[in-house]
Amino acid sequence: NGNLEDSTDQFARTAFGTAEKDRKLTGQLFYEWTKSEFEESLDYRYDRLGLDGGWRFADSLTLVGDVGVESALDEDTTQGGLDDDFWSAGLRWEPGDKTSAEARAGQRFFGDSYYLAIKRQARIVAMEASYREEPTVESVRVGSTDFNPGELPPDNPGTQPGRASSNPFVAKDARLGLTATGSKTSIRATVYDTERDYLTGSLADETTIGGNLSATRQFAANFSGDVQATYQDTETEATLAQAKDHTYQTEAILRLNHRTSRTITTLLEDG
Protein backbone atom coordinates (compact mmCIF):
# COMPACT_ATOMS: atom_id res chain seq x y z
CA ASN A 1 0.00 0.00 0.00
CA GLY A 2 0.98 3.65 -0.07
CA ASN A 3 1.27 4.09 3.72
CA LEU A 4 4.60 4.56 5.50
CA GLU A 5 6.73 3.58 2.52
CA ASP A 6 10.40 4.45 2.31
CA SER A 7 11.24 6.60 -0.70
CA THR A 8 14.09 8.29 -2.53
CA ASP A 9 13.19 11.88 -3.36
CA GLN A 10 15.11 14.19 -5.66
CA PHE A 11 14.53 17.83 -6.57
CA ALA A 12 16.49 20.16 -8.84
CA ARG A 13 15.96 23.73 -10.01
CA THR A 14 18.11 25.81 -12.32
CA ALA A 15 17.53 29.38 -13.46
CA PHE A 16 19.25 31.95 -15.66
CA GLY A 17 18.24 35.61 -15.70
CA THR A 18 18.80 39.17 -14.55
CA ALA A 19 20.42 39.73 -11.16
CA GLU A 20 19.58 43.42 -10.52
CA LYS A 21 16.14 43.69 -8.94
CA ASP A 22 15.87 47.46 -9.46
CA ARG A 23 15.85 47.25 -13.26
CA LYS A 24 12.71 48.17 -15.18
CA LEU A 25 12.73 44.84 -17.02
CA THR A 26 13.65 41.62 -15.18
CA GLY A 27 13.32 37.99 -16.14
CA GLN A 28 14.60 34.47 -15.70
CA LEU A 29 14.36 31.19 -17.55
CA PHE A 30 13.88 28.31 -15.11
CA TYR A 31 13.55 24.53 -15.08
CA GLU A 32 12.29 22.38 -12.18
CA TRP A 33 12.49 18.60 -11.84
CA THR A 34 11.07 16.40 -9.05
CA LYS A 35 11.22 12.62 -8.79
CA SER A 36 10.19 10.19 -6.02
CA GLU A 37 10.86 6.46 -6.12
CA PHE A 38 8.87 4.28 -3.72
CA GLU A 39 9.38 0.72 -2.48
CA GLU A 40 6.11 -0.67 -3.87
CA SER A 41 3.96 2.14 -5.24
CA LEU A 42 4.27 3.83 -8.60
CA ASP A 43 7.02 6.44 -8.88
CA TYR A 44 6.26 10.15 -9.14
CA ARG A 45 7.82 12.65 -11.55
CA TYR A 46 7.10 16.29 -12.31
CA ASP A 47 8.83 18.70 -14.74
CA ARG A 48 8.32 22.42 -15.28
CA LEU A 49 10.01 24.79 -17.76
CA GLY A 50 9.12 28.44 -17.94
CA LEU A 51 9.98 32.12 -18.26
CA ASP A 52 9.22 34.46 -15.36
CA GLY A 53 9.45 38.21 -15.87
CA GLY A 54 8.55 41.64 -14.57
CA TRP A 55 8.11 45.18 -15.93
CA ARG A 56 8.31 48.04 -13.42
CA PHE A 57 6.04 50.69 -14.90
CA ALA A 58 5.87 52.88 -11.78
CA ASP A 59 8.06 53.59 -8.75
CA SER A 60 6.40 50.91 -6.62
CA LEU A 61 4.41 48.81 -9.12
CA THR A 62 5.66 45.94 -11.29
CA LEU A 63 3.67 43.89 -13.77
CA VAL A 64 4.72 40.25 -13.24
CA GLY A 65 3.95 36.99 -14.99
CA ASP A 66 5.21 33.65 -16.18
CA VAL A 67 4.54 31.27 -19.04
CA GLY A 68 5.77 27.79 -19.91
CA VAL A 69 5.06 24.07 -20.02
CA GLU A 70 4.76 21.46 -17.30
CA SER A 71 3.86 17.82 -16.71
CA ALA A 72 0.19 16.97 -17.20
CA LEU A 73 -0.20 15.22 -13.85
CA ASP A 74 -3.95 14.91 -14.30
CA GLU A 75 -3.18 12.44 -17.12
CA ASP A 76 -0.09 10.67 -15.75
CA THR A 77 1.90 11.11 -12.51
CA THR A 78 4.84 8.81 -13.29
CA GLN A 79 6.36 9.87 -16.62
CA GLY A 80 6.96 13.60 -16.20
CA GLY A 81 7.47 15.48 -19.44
CA LEU A 82 6.38 18.90 -20.66
CA ASP A 83 2.90 18.25 -22.04
CA ASP A 84 0.68 21.04 -20.70
CA ASP A 85 0.83 24.86 -20.87
CA PHE A 86 0.75 27.16 -17.85
CA TRP A 87 0.69 30.92 -17.38
CA SER A 88 0.04 33.55 -14.72
CA ALA A 89 -0.05 37.35 -14.53
CA GLY A 90 -0.36 39.88 -11.75
CA LEU A 91 1.09 42.85 -9.88
CA ARG A 92 3.87 43.37 -7.34
CA TRP A 93 3.70 46.40 -5.01
CA GLU A 94 6.86 47.49 -3.16
CA PRO A 95 6.43 50.92 -1.58
CA GLY A 96 9.50 50.47 0.64
CA ASP A 97 11.96 48.04 2.15
CA LYS A 98 9.51 46.95 4.87
CA THR A 99 6.38 46.34 2.79
CA SER A 100 5.71 44.17 -0.26
CA ALA A 101 2.69 42.52 -1.84
CA GLU A 102 2.27 40.33 -4.90
CA ALA A 103 -0.82 38.71 -6.42
CA ARG A 104 -1.12 36.50 -9.50
CA ALA A 105 -3.82 34.53 -11.30
CA GLY A 106 -3.40 32.05 -14.10
CA GLN A 107 -3.91 28.54 -15.46
CA ARG A 108 -2.21 25.26 -14.51
CA PHE A 109 -2.88 21.66 -15.50
CA PHE A 110 -5.35 21.39 -12.59
CA GLY A 111 -7.35 24.49 -13.57
CA ASP A 112 -7.42 28.08 -12.32
CA SER A 113 -4.40 28.95 -10.17
CA TYR A 114 -3.79 31.78 -7.71
CA TYR A 115 -0.82 33.13 -5.76
CA LEU A 116 -0.62 35.78 -3.03
CA ALA A 117 2.25 36.99 -0.82
CA ILE A 118 2.12 39.97 1.55
CA LYS A 119 4.85 41.08 3.98
CA ARG A 120 4.88 44.02 6.37
CA GLN A 121 7.61 44.77 8.93
CA ALA A 122 6.71 47.33 11.60
CA ARG A 123 8.88 48.38 14.55
CA ILE A 124 7.79 45.46 16.77
CA VAL A 125 5.28 43.41 14.75
CA ALA A 126 5.91 41.57 11.48
CA MET A 127 3.03 40.27 9.34
CA GLU A 128 3.09 37.66 6.57
CA ALA A 129 0.13 36.42 4.53
CA SER A 130 0.36 33.93 1.67
CA TYR A 131 -1.57 31.60 -0.59
CA ARG A 132 0.06 29.17 -3.00
CA GLU A 133 -0.81 26.08 -5.03
CA GLU A 134 1.73 23.42 -5.99
CA PRO A 135 1.63 19.73 -6.98
CA THR A 136 3.64 17.41 -4.72
CA VAL A 137 3.72 14.14 -2.79
CA GLU A 138 3.95 13.78 0.99
CA SER A 139 7.52 12.48 0.98
CA VAL A 140 8.74 15.51 -0.99
CA ARG A 141 6.86 17.87 1.33
CA VAL A 142 8.45 16.29 4.40
CA GLY A 143 11.91 16.15 2.84
CA SER A 144 11.85 19.80 1.79
CA THR A 145 10.75 21.06 5.24
CA ASP A 146 13.38 22.53 7.56
CA PHE A 147 13.99 20.30 10.58
CA ASN A 148 16.72 19.63 13.11
CA PRO A 149 19.09 16.71 12.38
CA GLY A 150 18.39 13.78 14.68
CA GLU A 151 14.73 14.75 15.13
CA LEU A 152 11.62 13.58 13.29
CA PRO A 153 10.40 15.99 10.58
CA PRO A 154 7.60 18.34 11.73
CA ASP A 155 3.97 17.32 11.35
CA ASN A 156 1.87 18.53 8.42
CA PRO A 157 -1.60 19.97 9.09
CA GLY A 158 -4.12 17.19 8.61
CA THR A 159 -1.86 14.16 8.28
CA GLN A 160 1.02 12.41 9.96
CA PRO A 161 4.40 12.44 8.14
CA GLY A 162 4.57 9.66 5.55
CA ARG A 163 0.83 9.00 5.34
CA ALA A 164 -0.18 8.14 1.77
CA SER A 165 3.25 9.30 0.66
CA SER A 166 2.96 7.86 -2.84
CA ASN A 167 -0.28 9.65 -3.80
CA PRO A 168 0.36 12.97 -5.62
CA PHE A 169 -1.87 15.92 -4.74
CA VAL A 170 -2.22 19.63 -5.40
CA ALA A 171 -1.40 21.42 -2.14
CA LYS A 172 -3.40 24.61 -1.62
CA ASP A 173 -1.98 26.49 1.34
CA ALA A 174 -3.32 29.74 2.81
CA ARG A 175 -1.83 31.17 6.01
CA LEU A 176 -1.46 34.33 8.04
CA GLY A 177 1.34 34.87 10.54
CA LEU A 178 2.00 37.63 13.08
CA THR A 179 5.26 37.93 15.04
CA ALA A 180 5.82 40.40 17.88
CA THR A 181 9.39 40.75 19.16
CA GLY A 182 10.41 42.62 22.29
CA SER A 183 13.64 42.85 24.26
CA LYS A 184 12.91 39.68 26.27
CA THR A 185 9.71 38.23 24.80
CA SER A 186 8.66 37.07 21.35
CA ILE A 187 5.16 35.91 20.36
CA ARG A 188 4.17 34.15 17.15
CA ALA A 189 0.59 33.47 15.98
CA THR A 190 -0.30 31.56 12.80
CA VAL A 191 -3.63 30.54 11.29
CA TYR A 192 -3.90 28.34 8.20
CA ASP A 193 -6.32 26.72 5.78
CA THR A 194 -4.79 23.91 3.72
CA GLU A 195 -6.31 21.63 1.09
CA ARG A 196 -5.09 18.41 -0.49
CA ASP A 197 -6.68 17.70 -3.88
CA TYR A 198 -5.46 14.21 -4.80
CA LEU A 199 -4.80 13.60 -8.49
CA THR A 200 -5.24 9.83 -8.68
CA GLY A 201 -8.71 9.63 -7.14
CA SER A 202 -7.66 6.79 -4.81
CA LEU A 203 -7.84 9.00 -1.69
CA ALA A 204 -10.43 11.45 -0.42
CA ASP A 205 -9.51 15.13 -0.56
CA GLU A 206 -8.71 16.80 2.77
CA THR A 207 -9.20 20.30 4.19
CA THR A 208 -7.52 21.42 7.42
CA ILE A 209 -8.18 24.62 9.35
CA GLY A 210 -6.01 25.38 12.35
CA GLY A 211 -3.86 27.73 14.31
CA ASN A 212 -0.70 27.90 16.37
CA LEU A 213 0.30 30.27 19.17
CA SER A 214 3.81 30.23 20.62
CA ALA A 215 5.80 32.50 22.93
CA THR A 216 9.37 32.64 24.24
CA ARG A 217 10.46 34.56 27.35
CA GLN A 218 14.06 35.19 28.38
CA PHE A 219 14.02 35.26 32.18
CA ALA A 220 17.80 35.52 32.61
CA ALA A 221 20.94 35.23 30.51
CA ASN A 222 20.97 31.44 30.93
CA PHE A 223 17.27 30.73 31.59
CA SER A 224 14.31 30.91 29.19
CA GLY A 225 10.84 29.45 28.74
CA ASP A 226 8.70 28.45 25.75
CA VAL A 227 4.97 27.81 25.49
CA GLN A 228 3.09 26.53 22.45
CA ALA A 229 -0.58 25.75 21.76
CA THR A 230 -1.96 24.20 18.57
CA TYR A 231 -5.46 23.40 17.31
CA GLN A 232 -6.53 21.93 13.98
CA ASP A 233 -9.67 20.50 12.40
CA THR A 234 -9.29 18.18 9.41
CA GLU A 235 -12.26 17.28 7.20
CA THR A 236 -12.02 14.33 4.81
CA GLU A 237 -14.43 14.35 1.88
CA ALA A 238 -16.81 11.45 1.34
CA THR A 239 -16.03 8.81 -1.32
CA LEU A 240 -17.65 5.60 -2.46
CA ALA A 241 -15.46 3.71 0.02
CA GLN A 242 -15.80 5.97 3.09
CA ALA A 243 -18.08 8.52 4.69
CA LYS A 244 -17.23 12.14 5.37
CA ASP A 245 -15.02 12.42 8.44
CA HIS A 246 -13.71 15.03 10.91
CA THR A 247 -10.49 14.79 12.93
CA TYR A 248 -9.67 17.24 15.71
CA GLN A 249 -6.27 17.71 17.31
CA THR A 250 -5.11 19.95 20.17
CA GLU A 251 -1.65 20.23 21.70
CA ALA A 252 -0.09 22.34 24.45
CA ILE A 253 3.62 22.32 25.38
CA LEU A 254 5.54 24.11 28.13
CA ARG A 255 9.35 24.02 28.04
CA LEU A 256 11.99 25.49 30.38
CA ASN A 257 15.58 25.86 29.14
CA HIS A 258 18.59 26.30 31.42
CA ARG A 259 22.07 26.71 29.96
CA THR A 260 24.13 24.81 32.52
CA SER A 261 27.46 25.44 30.83
CA ARG A 262 28.92 26.60 27.52
CA THR A 263 28.18 23.22 25.90
CA ILE A 264 25.25 21.85 27.95
CA THR A 265 21.61 23.00 28.07
CA THR A 266 19.09 21.33 30.40
CA LEU A 267 15.45 21.12 29.23
CA LEU A 268 12.28 20.44 31.22
CA GLU A 269 9.20 19.88 29.05
CA ASP A 270 5.56 19.01 29.73
CA GLY A 271 2.56 18.87 27.42
XYZ file of C-alpha atoms in Angstrom:
271
model
C 0.000 0.000 0.000
C 0.982 3.653 -0.067
C 1.268 4.092 3.724
C 4.602 4.562 5.498
C 6.730 3.582 2.518
C 10.400 4.454 2.306
C 11.241 6.599 -0.698
C 14.087 8.285 -2.528
C 13.194 11.883 -3.356
C 15.108 14.192 -5.663
C 14.532 17.829 -6.566
C 16.489 20.161 -8.843
C 15.958 23.729 -10.011
C 18.108 25.806 -12.323
C 17.527 29.381 -13.460
C 19.249 31.953 -15.655
C 18.245 35.609 -15.704
C 18.797 39.172 -14.550
C 20.418 39.734 -11.158
C 19.582 43.425 -10.515
C 16.138 43.687 -8.943
C 15.867 47.463 -9.458
C 15.845 47.252 -13.264
C 12.710 48.168 -15.181
C 12.729 44.837 -17.015
C 13.650 41.622 -15.180
C 13.319 37.989 -16.142
C 14.602 34.471 -15.702
C 14.363 31.191 -17.553
C 13.879 28.311 -15.106
C 13.546 24.528 -15.076
C 12.291 22.380 -12.178
C 12.488 18.600 -11.836
C 11.073 16.402 -9.054
C 11.219 12.619 -8.793
C 10.193 10.191 -6.023
C 10.864 6.464 -6.120
C 8.866 4.279 -3.718
C 9.379 0.719 -2.482
C 6.112 -0.666 -3.867
C 3.957 2.142 -5.237
C 4.272 3.829 -8.595
C 7.016 6.442 -8.879
C 6.263 10.147 -9.144
C 7.824 12.646 -11.549
C 7.098 16.289 -12.313
C 8.833 18.702 -14.738
C 8.324 22.417 -15.282
C 10.008 24.789 -17.762
C 9.124 28.444 -17.942
C 9.981 32.115 -18.264
C 9.218 34.464 -15.362
C 9.448 38.212 -15.869
C 8.547 41.644 -14.569
C 8.106 45.179 -15.931
C 8.312 48.040 -13.420
C 6.040 50.694 -14.897
C 5.871 52.884 -11.778
C 8.062 53.589 -8.754
C 6.397 50.912 -6.620
C 4.413 48.812 -9.119
C 5.657 45.941 -11.287
C 3.672 43.890 -13.770
C 4.723 40.251 -13.244
C 3.949 36.993 -14.985
C 5.207 33.652 -16.182
C 4.538 31.269 -19.038
C 5.772 27.795 -19.911
C 5.062 24.074 -20.025
C 4.761 21.459 -17.295
C 3.864 17.816 -16.708
C 0.189 16.971 -17.203
C -0.196 15.220 -13.851
C -3.953 14.909 -14.298
C -3.177 12.443 -17.116
C -0.088 10.667 -15.746
C 1.898 11.106 -12.508
C 4.842 8.809 -13.290
C 6.365 9.870 -16.617
C 6.964 13.601 -16.197
C 7.475 15.480 -19.436
C 6.380 18.900 -20.656
C 2.904 18.250 -22.044
C 0.678 21.044 -20.698
C 0.831 24.859 -20.871
C 0.753 27.164 -17.855
C 0.686 30.920 -17.384
C 0.042 33.548 -14.723
C -0.053 37.351 -14.529
C -0.356 39.877 -11.747
C 1.091 42.850 -9.882
C 3.865 43.369 -7.335
C 3.701 46.400 -5.007
C 6.861 47.492 -3.157
C 6.427 50.924 -1.577
C 9.496 50.467 0.643
C 11.955 48.037 2.154
C 9.509 46.950 4.874
C 6.382 46.341 2.787
C 5.710 44.173 -0.263
C 2.685 42.522 -1.841
C 2.274 40.328 -4.905
C -0.816 38.710 -6.418
C -1.124 36.505 -9.500
C -3.821 34.530 -11.296
C -3.396 32.048 -14.102
C -3.914 28.543 -15.455
C -2.211 25.264 -14.514
C -2.881 21.660 -15.504
C -5.350 21.393 -12.587
C -7.351 24.495 -13.568
C -7.422 28.082 -12.319
C -4.402 28.955 -10.171
C -3.794 31.780 -7.706
C -0.816 33.127 -5.762
C -0.620 35.775 -3.028
C 2.245 36.986 -0.821
C 2.120 39.973 1.555
C 4.848 41.078 3.980
C 4.878 44.019 6.368
C 7.605 44.774 8.934
C 6.714 47.331 11.602
C 8.877 48.377 14.546
C 7.794 45.460 16.769
C 5.279 43.412 14.748
C 5.914 41.568 11.477
C 3.031 40.272 9.341
C 3.085 37.663 6.569
C 0.134 36.415 4.528
C 0.356 33.929 1.673
C -1.575 31.602 -0.588
C 0.058 29.166 -2.997
C -0.811 26.076 -5.030
C 1.735 23.421 -5.992
C 1.635 19.729 -6.979
C 3.637 17.413 -4.719
C 3.715 14.142 -2.788
C 3.953 13.781 0.994
C 7.523 12.475 0.978
C 8.741 15.508 -0.993
C 6.855 17.870 1.329
C 8.452 16.288 4.402
C 11.914 16.146 2.838
C 11.848 19.804 1.789
C 10.754 21.060 5.235
C 13.376 22.529 7.562
C 13.991 20.301 10.578
C 16.717 19.627 13.112
C 19.091 16.712 12.377
C 18.393 13.779 14.681
C 14.730 14.752 15.133
C 11.621 13.583 13.289
C 10.399 15.992 10.578
C 7.603 18.337 11.727
C 3.969 17.316 11.348
C 1.873 18.531 8.422
C -1.598 19.973 9.087
C -4.119 17.190 8.611
C -1.864 14.156 8.279
C 1.024 12.412 9.962
C 4.395 12.438 8.137
C 4.570 9.663 5.545
C 0.832 9.001 5.336
C -0.183 8.135 1.769
C 3.250 9.298 0.663
C 2.965 7.857 -2.838
C -0.275 9.654 -3.801
C 0.356 12.975 -5.623
C -1.870 15.918 -4.742
C -2.225 19.629 -5.401
C -1.398 21.418 -2.137
C -3.399 24.610 -1.622
C -1.979 26.491 1.343
C -3.323 29.740 2.815
C -1.831 31.172 6.007
C -1.462 34.332 8.038
C 1.339 34.870 10.545
C 2.005 37.632 13.082
C 5.258 37.933 15.040
C 5.824 40.397 17.878
C 9.388 40.754 19.155
C 10.415 42.616 22.290
C 13.635 42.854 24.260
C 12.915 39.680 26.268
C 9.712 38.226 24.804
C 8.664 37.074 21.352
C 5.162 35.910 20.362
C 4.173 34.146 17.149
C 0.594 33.468 15.979
C -0.296 31.562 12.804
C -3.632 30.538 11.286
C -3.901 28.345 8.204
C -6.316 26.716 5.782
C -4.793 23.912 3.719
C -6.309 21.627 1.089
C -5.088 18.411 -0.494
C -6.677 17.698 -3.879
C -5.457 14.211 -4.802
C -4.796 13.600 -8.491
C -5.242 9.834 -8.678
C -8.707 9.629 -7.143
C -7.662 6.791 -4.810
C -7.836 9.004 -1.693
C -10.430 11.447 -0.422
C -9.506 15.134 -0.558
C -8.705 16.797 2.768
C -9.203 20.296 4.193
C -7.515 21.422 7.416
C -8.185 24.622 9.354
C -6.009 25.382 12.346
C -3.857 27.735 14.306
C -0.702 27.898 16.369
C 0.301 30.271 19.172
C 3.810 30.235 20.624
C 5.802 32.500 22.929
C 9.366 32.644 24.242
C 10.456 34.555 27.346
C 14.065 35.185 28.379
C 14.020 35.263 32.178
C 17.803 35.517 32.611
C 20.940 35.234 30.510
C 20.966 31.438 30.926
C 17.270 30.733 31.587
C 14.311 30.913 29.185
C 10.842 29.450 28.737
C 8.705 28.453 25.746
C 4.971 27.813 25.489
C 3.092 26.528 22.455
C -0.581 25.748 21.763
C -1.963 24.200 18.566
C -5.464 23.401 17.308
C -6.532 21.935 13.984
C -9.674 20.497 12.400
C -9.289 18.176 9.405
C -12.257 17.285 7.199
C -12.021 14.330 4.810
C -14.426 14.353 1.879
C -16.808 11.451 1.337
C -16.030 8.813 -1.320
C -17.649 5.597 -2.463
C -15.457 3.713 0.018
C -15.804 5.968 3.089
C -18.084 8.524 4.685
C -17.234 12.145 5.369
C -15.016 12.422 8.444
C -13.708 15.026 10.913
C -10.488 14.793 12.925
C -9.665 17.245 15.715
C -6.266 17.708 17.314
C -5.109 19.947 20.169
C -1.653 20.235 21.699
C -0.088 22.342 24.446
C 3.615 22.319 25.384
C 5.544 24.111 28.127
C 9.350 24.023 28.041
C 11.994 25.489 30.383
C 15.583 25.858 29.141
C 18.594 26.295 31.423
C 22.071 26.710 29.962
C 24.128 24.814 32.522
C 27.465 25.441 30.826
C 28.923 26.603 27.523
C 28.176 23.218 25.900
C 25.246 21.848 27.952
C 21.608 22.998 28.068
C 19.091 21.330 30.399
C 15.454 21.120 29.232
C 12.284 20.437 31.221
C 9.202 19.877 29.050
C 5.560 19.008 29.730
C 2.562 18.866 27.424
